XYZ file of C-alpha atoms in Angstrom:
348
model
C -9.907 3.959 -19.492
C -12.571 5.250 -17.142
C -11.390 4.714 -13.564
C -13.143 5.500 -10.280
C -11.344 5.274 -6.951
C -13.590 4.790 -3.920
C -11.546 5.979 -0.978
C -12.094 5.987 2.773
C -9.198 8.223 3.814
C -7.658 9.576 0.600
C -4.804 7.050 0.405
C -5.318 6.675 -3.351
C -4.909 10.348 -4.284
C -1.350 10.130 -5.616
C -2.110 6.994 -7.636
C -5.246 8.596 -9.052
C -3.244 11.637 -10.084
C -0.632 9.454 -11.795
C -3.354 7.609 -13.698
C -4.876 10.901 -14.831
C -1.442 12.070 -15.972
C -1.214 8.873 -18.050
C -4.246 10.080 -19.980
C -7.115 8.240 -18.326
C -10.518 9.503 -17.183
C -9.983 9.283 -13.416
C -12.151 10.397 -10.517
C -12.087 9.911 -6.746
C -14.987 9.541 -4.317
C -13.959 10.336 -0.731
C -16.087 8.596 1.898
C -14.688 9.267 5.383
C -12.603 12.454 5.084
C -13.506 16.050 4.172
C -14.206 16.424 0.474
C -11.529 19.088 -0.054
C -8.701 16.620 0.671
C -6.660 16.425 -2.527
C -8.705 19.169 -4.173
C -7.060 20.201 -7.419
C -5.017 17.003 -7.741
C -7.702 14.927 -9.441
C -11.424 15.141 -10.164
C -13.640 14.552 -7.110
C -17.187 13.160 -7.295
C -20.009 13.165 -4.751
C -21.975 10.969 -4.246
C -19.631 8.065 -4.760
C -21.755 6.438 -7.484
C -22.251 9.565 -9.593
C -21.652 8.931 -13.294
C -21.375 5.148 -13.057
C -23.825 4.635 -15.892
C -21.288 2.800 -18.070
C -18.739 0.060 -17.298
C -15.960 1.516 -15.170
C -12.815 0.204 -13.513
C -13.554 0.685 -9.824
C -10.707 0.553 -7.317
C -10.836 0.552 -3.520
C -7.991 1.784 -1.322
C -9.146 0.531 2.097
C -11.027 -2.363 3.720
C -14.640 -2.501 4.792
C -16.473 -1.991 1.504
C -16.783 -5.600 0.363
C -20.563 -5.584 -0.117
C -20.358 -2.378 -2.118
C -17.630 -3.907 -4.307
C -19.672 -7.075 -4.826
C -22.713 -5.069 -5.898
C -20.682 -3.023 -8.369
C -19.177 -6.174 -9.892
C -22.685 -7.594 -10.389
C -23.582 -4.399 -12.266
C -20.815 -5.119 -14.789
C -17.992 -2.960 -13.450
C -14.414 -4.239 -13.172
C -13.563 -4.134 -9.455
C -10.304 -4.502 -7.513
C -9.268 -3.818 -3.933
C -12.263 -4.967 -1.894
C -14.558 -7.979 -1.549
C -16.676 -9.686 1.120
C -14.034 -12.407 1.518
C -11.286 -9.814 1.988
C -13.319 -8.121 4.716
C -13.917 -11.470 6.431
C -10.231 -12.400 6.335
C -9.381 -9.150 8.114
C -11.527 -10.115 11.115
C -9.246 -11.723 13.726
C -11.391 -14.799 14.414
C -12.057 -15.822 10.810
C -8.548 -14.924 9.671
C -6.997 -17.102 12.366
C -9.340 -19.990 11.542
C -8.364 -19.872 7.868
C -4.641 -19.619 8.598
C -4.742 -22.469 11.107
C -6.799 -24.704 8.812
C -4.177 -24.187 6.098
C -1.344 -25.316 8.365
C 0.099 -21.931 9.309
C 1.444 -21.547 12.848
C -0.393 -19.243 15.273
C 1.435 -17.567 18.178
C 0.215 -14.225 19.495
C 3.113 -13.824 21.937
C 6.039 -14.626 19.649
C 9.130 -12.427 19.714
C 11.046 -12.101 16.479
C 11.194 -10.248 13.186
C 7.943 -8.739 11.843
C 7.523 -8.988 8.072
C 4.577 -8.754 5.683
C 4.122 -10.883 2.555
C 1.802 -9.717 -0.225
C 0.456 -11.144 -3.447
C -2.273 -10.088 -5.859
C -4.799 -12.683 -7.025
C -7.101 -12.953 -10.021
C -10.023 -15.381 -9.773
C -8.155 -17.359 -7.135
C -4.861 -17.536 -9.032
C -1.746 -15.716 -7.769
C 0.004 -13.217 -10.020
C 3.610 -14.377 -9.439
C 5.319 -11.095 -10.324
C 3.366 -9.290 -7.582
C 4.718 -11.476 -4.777
C 6.569 -9.148 -2.449
C 7.661 -8.551 1.123
C 7.752 -5.420 3.241
C 9.218 -4.153 6.488
C 7.203 -1.374 8.114
C 7.659 1.064 10.975
C 4.518 2.031 12.841
C 5.712 4.346 15.618
C 6.071 8.060 15.084
C 9.541 8.728 16.496
C 13.023 7.207 16.011
C 13.888 4.290 18.246
C 10.299 3.038 17.987
C 9.145 5.656 20.483
C 5.857 7.496 20.562
C 2.334 6.387 19.773
C 1.469 3.486 17.485
C 0.269 4.873 14.156
C -0.504 3.634 10.712
C 2.756 2.623 8.979
C 4.996 5.625 8.376
C 7.672 3.910 6.309
C 7.976 0.768 4.222
C 10.958 -1.023 2.713
C 9.683 -3.487 0.117
C 11.015 -5.812 -2.537
C 9.540 -8.154 -5.113
C 10.602 -11.784 -4.768
C 12.885 -12.892 -7.586
C 12.075 -16.508 -6.738
C 8.343 -16.933 -5.978
C 9.086 -20.342 -4.477
C 11.181 -18.966 -1.624
C 11.004 -20.710 1.743
C 9.131 -18.024 3.683
C 6.395 -17.752 1.062
C 6.103 -21.539 0.803
C 5.586 -21.846 4.571
C 2.875 -19.190 4.726
C 1.061 -17.375 1.936
C 1.264 -20.195 -0.606
C -0.626 -22.497 1.788
C -3.868 -20.557 1.400
C -3.910 -20.664 -2.420
C -6.322 -23.614 -2.542
C -8.674 -21.794 -0.166
C -8.575 -18.620 -2.277
C -9.058 -20.682 -5.431
C -12.282 -22.213 -4.106
C -13.760 -18.731 -3.751
C -12.282 -17.280 -6.957
C -10.700 -14.506 -4.893
C -9.594 -11.367 -6.744
C -7.640 -8.673 -4.959
C -4.498 -7.922 -2.987
C -3.818 -9.998 0.108
C -1.169 -9.416 2.758
C -0.200 -11.890 5.453
C 1.343 -10.265 8.514
C 3.953 -12.489 10.121
C 6.570 -12.680 12.822
C 9.537 -14.964 12.208
C 9.848 -16.418 15.694
C 13.235 -16.004 17.312
C 13.264 -19.204 19.369
C 12.826 -21.627 16.473
C 13.166 -19.382 13.370
C 9.670 -20.308 12.140
C 7.097 -17.841 10.746
C 3.890 -17.388 12.738
C 0.660 -15.722 11.688
C -0.396 -12.304 13.006
C -3.203 -11.337 10.652
C -4.490 -10.743 7.128
C -4.954 -7.474 5.312
C -7.305 -7.855 2.366
C -6.784 -4.381 0.947
C -3.979 -2.252 -0.446
C -1.345 -1.433 2.170
C 0.048 2.064 2.633
C 2.712 3.293 2.206
C 3.968 -0.067 0.859
C 1.866 0.289 -2.313
C 3.485 3.660 -2.978
C 6.914 2.101 -2.442
C 6.240 -0.579 -5.050
C 5.512 2.138 -7.609
C 9.282 2.665 -7.714
C 9.823 -0.800 -9.209
C 7.025 -1.465 -11.677
C 7.758 -1.239 -15.389
C 4.189 -0.772 -16.593
C 1.824 2.157 -16.287
C 0.117 2.686 -12.937
C -3.288 2.335 -14.601
C -2.339 -0.999 -16.199
C -1.003 -2.244 -12.849
C -4.503 -2.009 -11.384
C -6.727 -2.381 -14.444
C -5.375 -5.797 -15.478
C -6.439 -7.692 -12.326
C -9.686 -5.706 -12.091
C -10.530 -6.932 -15.606
C -9.662 -10.537 -14.731
C -6.188 -10.611 -16.278
C -2.890 -11.606 -14.689
C -0.665 -8.578 -14.206
C 3.091 -8.729 -14.835
C 5.020 -5.822 -13.313
C 8.528 -6.818 -14.584
C 10.436 -5.473 -11.556
C 14.186 -4.979 -11.195
C 14.038 -6.758 -7.801
C 15.910 -3.926 -6.108
C 14.808 -2.536 -2.762
C 12.149 0.136 -2.943
C 10.871 2.320 -0.161
C 8.387 4.946 0.919
C 8.921 7.479 3.688
C 5.882 9.298 5.079
C 6.137 13.057 5.661
C 3.863 14.530 8.321
C 3.179 17.911 9.902
C 0.886 18.812 12.791
C -2.502 19.294 11.079
C -3.194 22.366 13.218
C -2.246 25.233 12.849
C -0.910 24.366 9.414
C -3.801 24.180 6.947
C -2.998 26.181 3.848
C 0.784 26.296 4.345
C 2.482 26.605 0.954
C 4.608 23.683 -0.251
C 7.571 24.367 -2.514
C 6.465 21.691 -4.972
C 4.771 21.794 -8.374
C 1.062 20.917 -8.401
C 1.889 17.886 -10.577
C 4.551 16.014 -8.534
C 7.398 14.368 -10.427
C 9.462 11.262 -9.712
C 11.413 11.592 -6.474
C 9.107 14.292 -5.107
C 6.112 14.005 -2.823
C 3.279 11.580 -3.588
C 0.565 13.814 -2.135
C -2.109 12.911 0.401
C -3.330 15.609 2.820
C -2.764 18.492 0.400
C -4.777 20.574 -2.014
C -3.973 22.786 -4.979
C -5.318 26.312 -5.120
C -4.465 28.854 -7.840
C -1.656 26.591 -9.037
C -0.033 26.371 -5.582
C 0.223 23.128 -3.635
C -0.513 23.597 0.067
C -1.189 21.544 3.163
C -4.730 20.346 3.731
C -4.814 20.412 7.533
C -6.954 17.267 7.868
C -4.662 14.596 9.326
C -1.233 16.120 8.674
C 0.034 13.323 6.406
C 1.466 15.343 3.518
C 2.361 12.238 1.557
C 5.166 9.808 0.780
C 8.486 10.130 -0.984
C 9.622 6.983 -2.798
C 12.914 5.638 -4.141
C 14.616 2.470 -5.367
C 18.187 1.214 -4.914
C 20.227 -1.970 -4.967
C 20.997 -1.736 -1.237
C 19.161 -0.456 1.815
C 21.630 2.279 2.748
C 21.485 3.747 -0.754
C 17.708 3.499 -0.769
C 17.337 5.319 2.537
C 19.833 8.003 1.514
C 17.645 8.695 -1.535
C 14.510 8.778 0.632
C 16.062 11.232 3.092
C 17.261 13.466 0.261
C 13.748 13.555 -1.181
C 12.267 14.258 2.270
C 14.619 17.183 2.840
C 13.461 18.699 -0.454
C 9.895 19.035 0.880
C 9.928 22.589 2.214
C 7.347 23.089 4.960
C 7.525 24.077 8.629
C 7.756 21.396 11.344
C 7.795 18.399 9.015
C 8.450 15.028 10.623
C 9.692 11.678 9.336
C 11.533 8.666 10.724
C 15.285 9.108 10.345
C 16.253 5.581 11.444
C 14.621 3.538 8.686
C 17.940 2.222 7.359
C 19.127 0.962 10.754
C 15.875 -0.884 11.414
C 15.708 -2.432 7.931
C 19.334 -3.578 7.961
C 18.882 -5.179 11.380
C 15.782 -7.105 10.301
C 17.138 -8.058 6.887
C 20.427 -9.166 8.410
C 18.614 -11.464 10.817
C 16.324 -12.873 8.111
C 19.348 -13.500 5.884
C 21.114 -15.270 8.748
C 18.020 -17.442 9.173
C 18.091 -18.152 5.403
C 14.783 -16.467 4.562
C 16.113 -13.836 2.140
C-alpha cells in the first residue's frame, strides 16, 4: 500500500515507521515542526502533496486540516483522521450544541472522575471493536503538579461489551447525528463522571487521533498497523480483535535544550517494548535526540491488571538511556484510584 501521513507535530512518526517495516510505501509530510524531526526513521516529503499523482491512503494525526482532507478525498484518495465535521466538533460552541441536542449532560464545573471514550466510524457507522476508554495524565510531575501539558501517559482498554452503561449514556447517543453526515474518522468524547450523582457529563470532543492513547492501543491490536488504519480509510469496518487487557503508554521527555544530538542506546528500528520514537532522528545508524520539543517518544505495554501494566511501562522507561529523562512515576496509583471509583459506581 502507498500511505502518506500528513502530520502537524510529528505524532505519527512511530506508526509510520511500523507501517514501513510491514513492507508498505510510507512517507510523512511534516507541517508545523522542523523537517528534520524523525529524520532517518521514515521517508519525509516536502511539500506535503508531492507525489500524490496516484490514489494514496492519506492519514492525519492532528486536528485542523478538515478542508485539506475533504479536498484529497474528492481527488480519489482514501482519507482517515480529519474532516470538516471533526474540526467543527472540536470547537467548544458547536461541540456543546451537538452533545446537548443528543441528550448528553453538560456541566463545566463538575467534580469527579475524568475519562475519555473513543470509537472509530466508517460512513457514519461505528466500528464496535474500536470502542475503548482511556485515563490520561496531563501534568508533568507526580502528584499532578507542574504545568498542564499534552497527555503524558494513557491507560486504555477496549470494551468487551460495546453496550456498556457509560457508552450508552454518552457516545452512542450521537450515532444518529454522525450517520446523517456519513462521518468517517476517530472520535473521542471527553467526560467527567460527576461525583455528586454518579452521572457522566460532557467536557468536549476530539475529532482526531489522541496521543499517547493511540500508541497505547497498539499493544492490543491483532492486525497489522497499516490494516488498522487503511480499512476505515477505504470505507471498510476494521476489526482489531483485542485481548481486552489493559494497555498503556508512558511518555519519555528530556529538556530539548541543551540536548539535541544526545545518543540514545536504542537501535534505529525500535522493537516491541522499546521506545516509539517522536523527537528523535537517526544519523549514521545511531538514534539520537532531536532537540525540538524534548518528547523522545512513548513506551507501551499490555497486562491483565494495572499494577502489572505500569511495572512493564516503568521497566521499559528505565531501559531508555539518556541524561535527565523524565516520566510520571505515579501512573499506577492514579489509574487504580479512578478505576476503583468507576467500578464502585458500576461503570467498568
